[in-house]
């Protein structure tokens, strides 16, 4: 009975999350070609494409999008791999591993606001250095953020994505026998770094393809982060499209749909190009695998790699600190390193305004995380059944569909979903909002939980069944308690993913739902910095609290069980 | 109660993994099937316990106490299985691991008494509250066997349970396991590739698809 129920999970999960994406894409493509009867547009035409392609901002916006997306993906991959290769088995990596959940919990918007508060012309860094080191008595006229080339957006995206790539790389490495392979490589005279390059990397890159696709697609379609730290004249293509979709002139939604479709084309081309480059790299590097070269000229990178991990954690800490200082500041002029006077006034004001968004974010996030967890565990447990039936089975092909919402730009299908929801009078409904968050929560949960779940030694379940009789008992009393740590962890991750959703909340919620993220992003553009600090900190602290609980609950439950401690 | 294998053979993709096996395991006796790696020993055990993947097809019959087991799922066959890894549940203490094998309706006092009695059997008095991670390899192996016995199995299968123990401990533990099974009158079928692990019961050799 249990197994029969589980068999339905993959199909239900895929249908619930994939069908709307397809409908959403169609709902965006039709307006892109002039068909949106609700606006009186019923004739298919290329006019909106012409408008889009001749718009003076589009080429620059597309360039910003490509620079920030490709640059951040390459930088974060390079940073994560170098860091792991050079600090493997070192204290630095152990330290980084422990900080990883904290880094992953940081919402993009809050992180970007913190970075802006650090690096802006009147930011904390320049205040700390002025006038002693810079000689400036007034804020400089140049800016390190919101630069016209989207370089700052690229770096902030890279900083934010590197912990995710490290997390996914560590999960992928569990499938490879890293310790033994490195030992073997070193016994043959290779330096550890070289053994990484020759033995581990060629096996690792294909395993990282999907997370990298997700990062690349996210970089192409990100709106909230680009609004805060990206260029403004013109902005990135995703921001430009978002503005058209929300323009007072409702007919702008038609070229907006064409722009969203163009973003999809750019994403598909980018993913294809990434795949080709990966193949090319493997082909070109293959002749070198057995070249016998045992030392790498790149070994000097060890120190910078350690520095990079410090930069990652340091930038997060500094961004957090500056938000704390701003949220309690009353007067803080340039170039004072600290505020002249402090106040709680902005916390009081902020909390009054944030109460409703806070509770909505909390309940939506918890509901999305728990429902997502049930769906993902159901799918993975069904996979276990299939694997038991067919030894050597690698997982249903259907599971790849779960990742579709991650690799299709959000804005390319959310407008279409909005159109369909309005059509059926379902927009602005909390259940629709929850479902739209689930679309993104489920793939992340699947990505994160599939490793520990698939690596679980199934003999424990069989032993439990032999000893106690029932499969449900084996799962509920043995397997899931043994997996409590990853289960709690991914629940917190699901919560953080739901909390960070900006576009789905705006589009599916039809502007009727205010969450911590939508409020923080909307105030970030022009609000009082002190109030922005309060908003961003609240957005930051809520997932941190949930992550802390996710770490503490299993630690407390298994405080007397050495075998259950984190390795 | 004896365990009987009657013309048991397993096929994969139409290929017969070994010729039909017939043997009888008497109560309290440990019957050993030896053979090199990959000869099908563990598949034979999986067939007996009812854990064959559906891609394999089983023919013949497995009979316990005169009753065919083929129509029963794994968890209803009342057969204990000891692997080479002890597979103690790391989130439970020693007592909870043993208690897991007891039936659900048993009163708490009786459970505690039963667990204490079994631990005493293995020279592990007072270990009920110990974390399983704090036990030595030998102690873990003993708790694992106790757990199997607490489920009151009608037969026990041993899948190279001694192979991971060090030499000093191995003989001692093996004698204790065989003695306990004999005392309980439980038929046991063991597969191993090590001649040292054979008890004083019958020994068969599974080689080149044939049991001799």
XYZ file of C-alpha atoms in Angstrom:
779
model
C 0.000 0.000 0.000
C 2.765 2.399 1.067
C 4.778 1.582 -2.039
C 1.719 2.027 -4.246
C 1.170 5.514 -2.787
C 4.817 6.383 -3.330
C 4.629 5.405 -6.985
C 2.339 8.376 -7.586
C 4.751 10.941 -6.110
C 7.123 11.549 -9.059
C 4.295 11.948 -11.560
C 2.252 14.190 -9.245
C 5.286 16.298 -8.327
C 6.362 16.689 -11.927
C 2.829 17.429 -13.123
C 2.086 19.978 -10.420
C 5.289 21.886 -11.126
C 6.001 21.322 -14.786
C 2.585 21.751 -16.345
C 2.286 25.334 -14.979
C 5.741 26.177 -16.336
C 4.668 25.016 -19.787
C 1.357 26.887 -19.493
C 3.250 29.933 -18.206
C 5.649 29.838 -21.144
C 2.790 29.639 -23.625
C 1.028 32.417 -21.736
C 4.125 34.576 -22.256
C 4.855 33.557 -25.859
C 1.389 34.393 -27.165
C 1.486 38.044 -25.955
C 5.043 38.254 -27.311
C 3.486 37.742 -30.746
C 0.653 40.151 -30.099
C -2.062 37.865 -28.747
C -3.516 38.955 -25.397
C -7.292 39.265 -25.783
C -7.693 40.766 -22.299
C -5.868 43.851 -23.614
C -7.682 43.826 -26.908
C -4.664 42.413 -28.749
C -5.924 39.590 -30.934
C -3.770 39.788 -34.060
C -0.490 37.898 -34.331
C 2.321 40.309 -35.159
C 6.084 40.765 -35.031
C 5.675 44.411 -34.000
C 6.609 43.811 -30.361
C 9.773 42.010 -31.377
C 10.662 44.907 -33.632
C 10.018 47.301 -30.759
C 12.152 45.163 -28.477
C 15.040 44.695 -30.869
C 15.191 48.360 -31.847
C 14.817 49.631 -28.283
C 18.030 51.552 -27.467
C 18.382 50.006 -23.982
C 18.058 46.364 -24.990
C 21.577 45.642 -26.368
C 23.246 47.193 -23.308
C 20.795 45.509 -20.957
C 21.485 42.148 -22.626
C 25.230 42.781 -22.307
C 24.815 43.533 -18.586
C 22.808 40.338 -18.179
C 25.384 38.188 -19.936
C 28.371 39.751 -18.161
C 26.843 39.345 -14.723
C 25.441 35.843 -15.320
C 28.486 34.305 -17.042
C 31.022 36.166 -14.939
C 29.384 35.230 -11.649
C 28.954 31.564 -12.643
C 32.578 31.221 -13.779
C 33.920 33.107 -10.788
C 31.902 31.153 -8.259
C 32.836 27.826 -9.872
C 36.500 28.759 -9.971
C 36.408 30.031 -6.403
C 34.608 26.964 -5.077
C 36.846 24.442 -6.851
C 40.106 26.191 -6.033
C 39.042 26.572 -2.465
C 38.122 22.902 -2.100
C 41.186 21.609 -3.934
C 43.605 23.674 -1.941
C 42.041 23.417 1.458
C 40.831 19.814 1.364
C 41.446 18.176 4.774
C 42.628 21.504 6.160
C 41.203 23.397 9.094
C 40.115 26.169 6.739
C 37.718 23.847 4.956
C 36.340 22.468 8.215
C 35.759 26.030 9.314
C 34.150 26.920 5.996
C 31.927 23.831 6.107
C 30.620 24.904 9.494
C 29.872 28.400 8.209
C 28.211 27.107 5.061
C 24.664 26.848 6.375
C 24.906 30.391 7.696
C 26.156 31.635 4.334
C 23.449 29.763 2.429
C 20.756 31.177 4.685
C 21.534 34.762 3.728
C 18.828 36.152 1.433
C 20.201 37.655 -1.763
C 18.480 40.997 -1.249
C 19.690 41.495 2.338
C 23.225 40.505 1.346
C 23.207 42.974 -1.558
C 21.890 45.759 0.663
C 24.675 45.033 3.154
C 27.299 45.089 0.400
C 25.946 48.393 -0.926
C 26.047 49.838 2.599
C 29.700 48.739 2.755
C 30.938 49.795 -0.682
C 28.793 52.804 -1.613
C 30.603 56.169 -1.856
C 29.389 56.958 1.660
C 29.609 53.301 2.716
C 31.260 51.987 5.839
C 34.506 50.893 4.178
C 35.221 54.357 2.781
C 34.156 55.952 6.073
C 36.593 53.713 7.957
C 39.401 54.630 5.564
C 38.623 58.358 5.451
C 40.154 60.743 5.850
C 43.261 59.020 7.285
C 43.987 56.780 4.272
C 42.075 58.517 1.482
C 42.180 62.164 2.503
C 38.465 62.506 1.645
C 36.358 64.779 3.803
C 33.330 64.202 1.566
C 32.099 61.019 -0.128
C 33.913 60.463 -3.455
C 32.039 60.952 -6.712
C 32.815 57.491 -8.076
C 30.934 54.410 -6.947
C 32.039 50.814 -6.497
C 28.455 49.612 -6.748
C 25.822 50.028 -9.447
C 28.631 50.501 -11.970
C 27.639 50.858 -15.652
C 29.278 47.522 -16.617
C 27.418 45.364 -14.071
C 30.755 44.294 -12.587
C 29.585 44.892 -9.014
C 26.442 42.868 -9.742
C 28.663 40.088 -11.079
C 30.846 40.088 -7.953
C 27.924 40.196 -5.530
C 26.243 37.348 -7.413
C 29.518 35.394 -7.372
C 29.969 35.952 -3.630
C 26.410 34.823 -2.994
C 26.568 31.788 -5.307
C 29.972 30.453 -4.220
C 28.667 28.905 -0.967
C 25.902 27.203 -2.985
C 28.449 25.756 -5.439
C 30.643 24.628 -2.533
C 27.620 22.980 -0.926
C 26.659 21.190 -4.144
C 30.288 20.203 -4.795
C 30.597 18.673 -1.335
C 27.385 16.729 -1.997
C 28.698 15.563 -5.396
C 32.041 14.558 -3.879
C 30.219 12.068 -1.664
C 29.569 10.056 -4.809
C 33.282 9.944 -5.644
C 35.891 8.232 -3.542
C 37.828 11.438 -3.022
C 39.929 10.351 -0.050
C 41.110 7.131 -1.661
C 41.652 8.712 -5.067
C 43.775 11.491 -3.610
C 45.697 8.979 -1.503
C 46.349 6.906 -4.603
C 47.396 9.990 -6.575
C 49.787 11.118 -3.859
C 51.258 7.647 -3.509
C 52.097 7.911 -7.218
C 53.928 11.156 -6.599
C 51.285 13.728 -7.549
C 50.746 16.789 -5.394
C 47.281 16.921 -3.886
C 46.304 19.865 -6.086
C 47.462 17.986 -9.185
C 45.620 14.840 -8.104
C 42.490 16.993 -7.824
C 42.924 18.344 -11.316
C 43.741 15.027 -12.943
C 41.524 12.605 -11.008
C 38.681 14.412 -9.271
C 37.818 17.343 -11.535
C 37.009 15.346 -14.708
C 34.578 13.207 -12.681
C 33.194 16.153 -10.767
C 32.286 18.625 -13.515
C 29.516 16.512 -15.102
C 28.013 16.028 -11.632
C 27.929 19.801 -11.135
C 26.238 20.506 -14.451
C 22.752 20.922 -13.066
C 23.637 23.202 -10.118
C 25.728 25.306 -12.516
C 22.832 25.508 -14.954
C 20.677 26.725 -12.056
C 23.258 29.372 -11.116
C 23.649 30.525 -14.716
C 19.891 30.703 -15.296
C 19.444 32.544 -12.004
C 22.104 35.044 -13.048
C 20.304 35.703 -16.330
C 16.904 36.253 -14.737
C 17.656 37.800 -11.338
C 15.661 40.952 -10.621
C 15.788 41.760 -6.893
C 19.589 41.714 -6.641
C 19.951 43.640 -9.918
C 17.578 46.311 -8.643
C 19.770 46.833 -5.580
C 23.301 46.463 -6.880
C 23.039 46.414 -10.675
C 23.372 49.277 -13.149
C 20.365 51.524 -13.633
C 20.709 53.240 -17.003
C 20.029 50.848 -18.510
C 19.551 48.010 -16.044
C 19.781 44.301 -16.832
C 17.369 42.777 -19.323
C 15.373 41.030 -16.571
C 14.841 44.334 -14.741
C 13.885 46.064 -17.986
C 11.331 43.331 -18.748
C 9.992 43.473 -15.186
C 9.475 47.235 -15.554
C 7.557 46.727 -18.789
C 5.377 44.119 -17.146
C 4.547 46.561 -14.361
C 4.337 49.697 -16.501
C 1.234 51.923 -16.059
C 0.733 51.619 -19.829
C -0.603 48.081 -19.882
C 0.248 47.604 -23.557
C 3.929 47.517 -22.562
C 3.229 43.974 -21.363
C 3.361 42.888 -25.001
C 6.990 43.919 -25.681
C 7.633 42.780 -22.082
C 6.543 39.286 -23.107
C 8.873 39.464 -26.096
C 11.676 40.523 -23.727
C 10.905 37.627 -21.367
C 11.059 35.264 -24.333
C 14.366 36.807 -25.396
C 15.650 36.116 -21.864
C 14.598 32.506 -22.263
C 16.460 32.308 -25.580
C 19.563 33.816 -23.963
C 19.320 31.278 -21.132
C 18.918 28.304 -23.449
C 21.848 29.494 -25.570
C 23.936 30.062 -22.443
C 23.176 26.599 -21.072
C 23.965 25.047 -24.444
C 27.212 26.951 -24.669
C 28.141 25.939 -21.123
C 27.523 22.296 -22.013
C 29.675 22.640 -25.127
C 32.488 24.332 -23.202
C 32.400 21.612 -20.576
C 32.725 18.942 -23.282
C 35.461 20.917 -24.990
C 37.400 21.309 -21.752
C 37.161 17.585 -21.059
C 38.314 16.790 -24.593
C 41.230 19.208 -24.494
C 42.366 18.205 -21.036
C 42.111 14.435 -21.653
C 45.554 14.105 -23.323
C 47.105 15.718 -20.224
C 45.604 13.290 -17.704
C 48.393 10.766 -18.210
C 51.100 13.264 -19.118
C 52.979 12.334 -15.952
C 53.227 15.934 -14.768
C 53.061 15.635 -11.014
C 53.347 19.239 -9.905
C 51.282 22.213 -10.835
C 52.572 25.676 -11.482
C 49.341 26.907 -9.925
C 50.230 25.738 -6.445
C 50.894 29.294 -5.371
C 47.111 29.738 -5.450
C 46.836 28.048 -2.058
C 47.204 31.260 -0.088
C 44.808 33.312 -2.224
C 42.300 30.454 -1.966
C 42.442 30.618 1.796
C 42.119 34.369 1.469
C 39.061 33.840 -0.700
C 37.317 31.797 1.957
C 38.085 34.585 4.408
C 36.674 37.089 1.918
C 33.485 35.031 1.551
C 32.836 34.779 5.232
C 34.279 38.205 5.912
C 32.046 39.942 3.364
C 28.968 38.271 4.818
C 29.987 39.257 8.352
C 30.842 42.809 7.312
C 27.551 43.172 5.400
C 25.718 41.912 8.467
C 27.604 44.240 10.816
C 26.977 47.325 8.719
C 23.254 46.547 8.640
C 23.239 46.192 12.431
C 25.046 49.503 12.846
C 22.757 51.280 10.380
C 19.609 49.886 11.984
C 20.547 51.403 15.357
C 22.090 54.628 13.999
C 20.473 57.979 14.600
C 22.992 60.439 13.159
C 25.892 59.163 11.086
C 27.681 61.705 8.965
C 30.658 61.281 6.630
C 33.451 60.392 7.455
C 32.613 59.242 11.007
C 33.492 55.544 11.378
C 30.539 55.029 13.748
C 27.226 56.844 14.271
C 27.326 59.914 16.493
C 24.127 58.832 18.231
C 22.058 55.662 18.459
C 18.346 54.935 18.575
C 15.778 52.143 18.684
C 13.274 54.291 16.832
C 13.817 52.609 13.452
C 13.387 49.143 14.894
C 10.107 50.227 16.466
C 8.934 51.814 13.221
C 10.213 48.938 11.108
C 8.654 46.238 13.265
C 5.261 47.960 13.161
C 5.400 47.954 9.383
C 6.905 44.489 9.058
C 4.610 42.546 11.369
C 2.211 41.425 8.659
C 4.930 40.586 6.087
C 6.865 38.770 8.826
C 4.042 36.389 9.720
C 3.073 35.868 6.071
C 6.700 35.042 5.211
C 6.996 32.683 8.180
C 3.827 30.683 7.500
C 4.300 30.574 3.738
C 7.930 29.519 4.130
C 7.148 26.813 6.683
C 4.231 25.467 4.661
C 6.291 25.417 1.445
C 9.242 23.739 3.168
C 7.152 21.029 4.844
C 5.019 20.253 1.775
C 8.153 20.299 -0.396
C 9.868 17.912 2.006
C 6.976 15.430 1.893
C 6.956 15.496 -1.918
C 10.704 15.105 -2.251
C 10.941 12.305 0.331
C 8.059 10.552 -1.448
C 9.862 10.793 -4.794
C 13.176 9.611 -3.372
C 11.571 6.745 -1.481
C 9.890 5.663 -4.699
C 13.306 5.734 -6.360
C 14.587 3.388 -3.626
C 11.792 0.954 -4.499
C 12.696 1.092 -8.174
C 16.363 0.602 -7.378
C 15.546 -2.422 -5.253
C 13.551 -3.867 -8.127
C 16.168 -3.097 -10.757
C 19.757 -3.201 -9.496
C 21.911 -0.601 -11.265
C 18.908 1.714 -11.758
C 20.039 5.332 -11.654
C 16.757 7.160 -11.060
C 13.641 7.902 -13.077
C 14.228 10.195 -16.063
C 11.125 12.065 -14.921
C 13.108 13.496 -11.997
C 15.018 15.761 -14.380
C 11.769 17.595 -14.989
C 11.687 18.688 -11.341
C 14.647 20.955 -12.062
C 12.922 22.748 -14.962
C 11.747 25.712 -12.830
C 15.369 26.298 -11.855
C 16.781 26.429 -15.352
C 13.984 28.372 -17.023
C 14.150 32.103 -16.181
C 11.375 32.923 -13.736
C 10.235 35.983 -15.623
C 9.875 33.961 -18.831
C 6.915 32.022 -17.450
C 5.631 33.908 -14.400
C 3.847 36.514 -16.489
C 2.114 33.717 -18.432
C 1.093 32.066 -15.173
C -0.265 35.398 -13.968
C -2.311 35.742 -17.149
C -3.756 32.243 -16.706
C -4.471 32.808 -12.993
C -6.259 36.081 -13.748
C -8.211 34.260 -16.412
C -9.449 31.711 -13.861
C -9.815 34.356 -11.145
C -7.212 32.585 -9.003
C -4.631 35.358 -8.762
C -3.878 36.990 -5.434
C -4.809 33.792 -3.611
C -2.560 32.506 -0.786
C -2.696 28.922 -2.048
C -1.557 30.082 -5.485
C 1.264 32.007 -3.799
C 2.274 28.927 -1.783
C 2.238 26.782 -4.903
C 4.385 29.314 -6.791
C 6.963 29.182 -3.975
C 6.820 25.377 -4.008
C 7.795 25.409 -7.682
C 11.216 26.694 -6.629
C 11.461 25.077 -3.199
C 10.973 21.517 -4.489
C 13.930 21.493 -6.942
C 16.313 22.905 -4.328
C 15.115 20.365 -1.772
C 15.558 17.618 -4.339
C 19.063 18.800 -5.232
C 20.094 18.920 -1.583
C 18.394 15.843 -0.183
C 18.980 13.395 -3.021
C 22.652 12.863 -2.062
C 22.157 11.863 1.595
C 18.962 9.965 0.772
C 20.515 7.946 -2.033
C 23.640 7.236 -0.011
C 21.655 5.809 2.899
C 22.570 2.176 3.496
C 19.349 0.360 2.630
C 20.399 -2.652 4.700
C 19.324 -0.735 7.826
C 15.762 -0.642 6.476
C 15.828 -4.314 5.602
C 17.234 -5.183 9.022
C 14.501 -3.084 10.683
C 11.837 -4.815 8.585
C 13.147 -8.236 9.553
C 13.225 -7.261 13.201
C 9.940 -5.448 13.480
C 7.863 -6.396 10.513
C 6.589 -3.226 8.905
C 7.992 -0.971 6.259
C 6.372 2.135 7.709
C 7.976 1.345 11.065
C 11.359 0.836 9.371
C 11.055 4.226 7.712
C 9.612 6.201 10.597
C 11.696 4.695 13.390
C 14.973 3.933 11.678
C 15.571 5.587 8.319
C 14.081 9.044 8.863
C 15.483 9.483 12.399
C 18.893 8.475 11.036
C 18.411 11.080 8.301
C 17.030 13.677 10.716
C 19.993 15.992 10.251
C 19.702 16.330 6.440
C 15.904 16.367 6.669
C 15.978 19.307 9.106
C 18.671 21.009 7.086
C 16.788 20.855 3.791
C 13.595 22.018 5.505
C 15.486 25.137 6.575
C 16.864 25.463 3.056
C 13.328 25.192 1.663
C 12.243 27.925 4.044
C 15.122 30.165 2.932
C 14.277 29.547 -0.745
C 10.629 30.446 -0.142
C 11.604 33.554 1.798
C 13.846 34.739 -1.033
C 11.137 34.516 -3.727
C 10.591 37.983 -5.141
C 9.096 37.683 -8.629
C 6.696 34.785 -7.859
C 5.316 36.737 -4.889
C 4.757 39.811 -7.026
C 3.357 38.080 -10.098
C 1.313 35.230 -8.647
C 0.293 37.290 -5.626
C -0.774 40.098 -7.982
C 0.810 42.591 -5.596
C -1.616 41.676 -2.815
C 0.942 39.895 -0.653
C 3.764 41.735 1.027
C 6.590 39.494 2.249
C 9.848 40.458 3.935
C 11.593 40.179 0.558
C 9.182 42.280 -1.476
C 9.128 44.939 1.249
C 12.906 44.975 1.621
C 13.507 45.249 -2.127
C 10.908 47.973 -2.530
C 12.384 50.097 0.246
C 16.008 49.419 -0.778
C 15.807 51.727 -3.781
C 15.031 54.971 -2.050
C 14.170 54.443 1.598
C 15.887 55.725 4.706
C 19.086 53.699 5.140
C 18.323 53.065 8.803
C 14.930 51.632 7.972
C 16.430 49.676 5.074
C 18.884 48.229 7.612
C 16.011 47.082 9.840
C 14.151 45.502 6.913
C 17.240 43.754 5.537
C 18.269 42.479 8.971
C 14.807 41.079 9.638
C 14.930 39.366 6.257
C 18.382 38.013 7.136
C 17.627 36.928 10.701
C 14.474 34.909 10.036
C 16.132 32.207 7.870
C 19.136 32.263 10.205
C 16.789 31.439 13.058
C 15.244 28.552 11.119
C 18.708 27.259 10.091
C 19.858 27.460 13.706
C 16.845 25.408 14.780
C 17.556 22.917 11.997
C 21.077 22.478 13.334
C 20.150 22.510 17.011
C 17.202 20.085 16.947
C 19.182 17.051 15.664
C 22.188 18.059 17.753
C 19.995 18.093 20.875
C 18.117 14.899 19.954
C 21.371 13.021 19.388
C 23.512 14.718 22.024
C 24.288 11.303 23.547
C 24.797 9.507 20.209
C 28.345 9.728 18.979
C 27.469 7.792 15.795
C 24.999 10.518 14.805
C 27.355 13.435 15.176
C 28.378 15.493 12.196
C 31.579 14.115 10.691
C 11.997 -26.679 13.296
C 14.209 -27.265 10.240
C 14.903 -24.979 7.303
C 14.797 -26.687 3.922
C 15.807 -25.528 0.490
C 14.166 -27.656 -2.190
C 15.592 -27.383 -5.703
C 16.168 -23.666 -5.218
C 17.681 -21.831 -8.139
C 17.788 -18.198 -9.237
C 17.708 -16.865 -12.779
C 18.742 -13.457 -14.058
C 17.823 -12.517 -17.614
C 17.096 -16.172 -18.316
C 20.522 -17.293 -17.097
C 20.618 -19.718 -14.193
C 23.035 -18.422 -11.531
C 23.527 -21.857 -9.947
C 22.147 -25.325 -10.369
C 19.170 -26.251 -8.167
C 20.212 -26.331 -4.505
C 18.639 -28.729 -2.035
C 19.718 -28.823 1.571
C 18.242 -29.194 5.018
C 19.349 -27.162 8.018
C 18.572 -28.937 11.279
C 17.468 -27.038 14.410
C 20.454 -25.761 16.375
C 22.849 -26.593 13.558
C 24.897 -24.130 11.532
C 25.082 -25.228 7.918
C 27.724 -23.443 5.869
C 27.838 -22.687 2.171
C 31.308 -21.711 1.057
C 32.486 -20.336 -2.222
C 34.488 -17.622 -3.929
C 33.216 -14.066 -4.377
C 30.482 -13.736 -7.010
C 29.458 -17.405 -6.933
C 25.927 -16.508 -5.799
C 26.172 -17.155 -2.034
C 24.547 -13.877 -1.025
C 21.901 -14.264 -3.764
C 21.052 -17.637 -2.249
C 20.544 -15.979 1.160
C 18.453 -13.205 -0.427
C 16.276 -15.921 -1.976
C 15.760 -17.571 1.394
C 14.984 -14.359 3.263
C 12.708 -13.075 0.465
C 14.780 -10.080 -0.566
C 15.470 -10.895 -4.209
C 15.043 -7.986 -6.617
C 12.165 -8.608 -9.070
C 14.649 -8.862 -11.958
C 15.693 -12.226 -10.490
C 13.347 -15.164 -10.718
C 13.298 -17.865 -8.113
C 12.236 -21.446 -8.606
C 12.070 -24.269 -6.115
C 10.817 -23.917 -2.571
C 12.015 -22.634 0.799
C 10.349 -24.452 3.675
C 10.526 -23.639 7.372
C 8.894 -25.935 9.893
C 7.075 -27.716 7.094
C 5.577 -24.487 5.729
C 6.546 -22.927 2.405
C 7.772 -19.354 2.777
C 7.526 -18.282 -0.826
C 4.176 -16.547 -0.473
C 5.300 -14.496 2.506
C 7.044 -11.128 2.217
C 10.425 -10.720 3.853
C 9.103 -9.199 7.064
C 6.644 -12.042 7.669
C 9.092 -14.919 7.274
C 10.489 -14.586 10.815
C 14.020 -15.097 9.609
C 16.880 -13.189 11.205
C 19.754 -11.927 9.104
C 23.248 -11.041 10.311
C 25.475 -9.133 7.913
C 29.211 -8.597 8.099
C 28.404 -5.043 9.319
C 26.560 -4.956 12.609
C 24.042 -2.338 11.326
C 23.228 -1.124 14.834
C 20.973 1.917 14.593
C 23.235 4.828 15.577
C 20.392 7.059 16.807
C 19.339 4.487 19.418
C 21.211 3.306 22.505
C 21.939 -0.385 23.133
C 18.640 -0.972 24.962
C 16.606 0.771 22.263
C 18.344 -1.254 19.561
C 17.377 -4.459 21.343
C 13.894 -3.194 22.222
C 13.272 -2.447 18.552
C 13.151 -6.185 17.907
C 10.529 -6.855 20.609
C 6.821 -6.894 19.828
C 4.992 -3.586 20.221
C 2.443 -4.597 22.860
C 4.923 -5.748 25.510
C 4.699 -3.800 28.828
C 7.612 -1.498 29.588
C 8.769 -3.432 32.689
C 8.795 -6.697 30.838
C 10.729 -5.144 27.964
C 13.377 -3.826 30.324
C 13.676 -7.191 32.062
C 13.947 -9.019 28.754
C 16.631 -6.654 27.481
C 18.600 -7.009 30.728
C 18.378 -10.808 30.518
C 19.656 -10.844 26.954
C 22.479 -8.438 27.728
C 23.483 -10.698 30.609
C 23.603 -13.604 28.164
C 26.294 -11.788 26.220
C 28.196 -10.558 29.263
C 27.007 -6.991 28.662
C 25.145 -6.344 31.928
C 24.359 -2.677 32.494
C 24.983 -1.716 28.866
C 21.353 -0.876 28.029
C 21.851 2.887 28.264
C 25.182 2.918 26.483
C 25.584 4.705 23.153
C 26.291 2.093 20.463
C 29.145 4.257 19.145
C 30.957 3.752 22.461
C 31.075 -0.062 22.084
C 34.040 -2.037 20.848
C 33.794 -4.043 17.617
C 33.199 -7.284 19.503
C 30.540 -5.758 21.734
C 28.736 -4.286 18.735
C 28.754 -7.673 17.025
C 27.275 -9.311 20.116
C 24.538 -6.669 20.443
C 23.727 -7.176 16.773
C 23.245 -10.924 17.280
C 21.239 -10.329 20.460
C 18.971 -7.978 18.545
C 18.400 -10.628 15.902
C 17.624 -13.235 18.535
C 15.234 -10.941 20.430
C 12.917 -10.910 17.423
C 12.513 -14.662 18.097
C 13.465 -15.746 14.584
C 12.574 -19.246 13.463
C 15.825 -19.375 11.478
C 18.920 -17.218 11.156
C 20.969 -16.442 8.063
C 24.591 -15.401 8.499
C 26.177 -13.387 5.666
C 29.883 -13.516 6.541
C 29.207 -12.020 9.985
C 32.738 -12.660 11.269
C 34.743 -11.321 8.347
C 35.222 -7.840 9.775
C 36.301 -8.926 13.255
C 39.966 -9.153 14.202
C 41.550 -12.581 14.587
C 41.668 -12.569 18.394
C 37.983 -11.794 18.721
C 36.763 -13.776 15.778
C 37.049 -17.323 17.130
C 35.629 -16.369 20.498
C 32.619 -14.592 18.991
C 32.022 -17.350 16.450
C 31.903 -19.981 19.213
C 29.505 -17.801 21.189
C 27.178 -17.286 18.213
C 27.116 -20.964 17.272
C 26.621 -21.945 20.929
C 23.733 -19.500 21.342
C 22.039 -20.711 18.172
C 22.469 -24.318 19.258
C 21.060 -23.585 22.696
C 18.029 -21.899 21.136
C 17.516 -24.748 18.679
C 17.551 -22.266 15.795
C 18.573 -23.502 12.356
C 21.239 -21.273 10.810
C 22.497 -21.028 7.255
C 25.843 -19.311 6.880
C 27.654 -18.174 3.747
C 31.354 -17.453 3.894
C 34.500 -17.773 1.854
C 36.653 -18.520 4.886
C 37.063 -22.144 5.963
C 37.871 -21.065 9.536
C 34.336 -19.790 10.012
C 32.700 -23.174 9.411
C 31.105 -24.722 12.484
C 30.707 -28.399 13.211
C 27.608 -28.585 10.994
C 27.520 -29.606 7.336
C 29.668 -27.621 4.904
C 28.826 -27.212 1.211
C 30.869 -25.677 -1.563
C 29.167 -23.498 -4.156
C 31.485 -23.303 -7.132
C 30.953 -22.903 -10.850
C 27.198 -22.843 -10.289
C 27.087 -26.159 -8.528
C 26.643 -27.057 -4.849
C 28.811 -29.898 -3.682
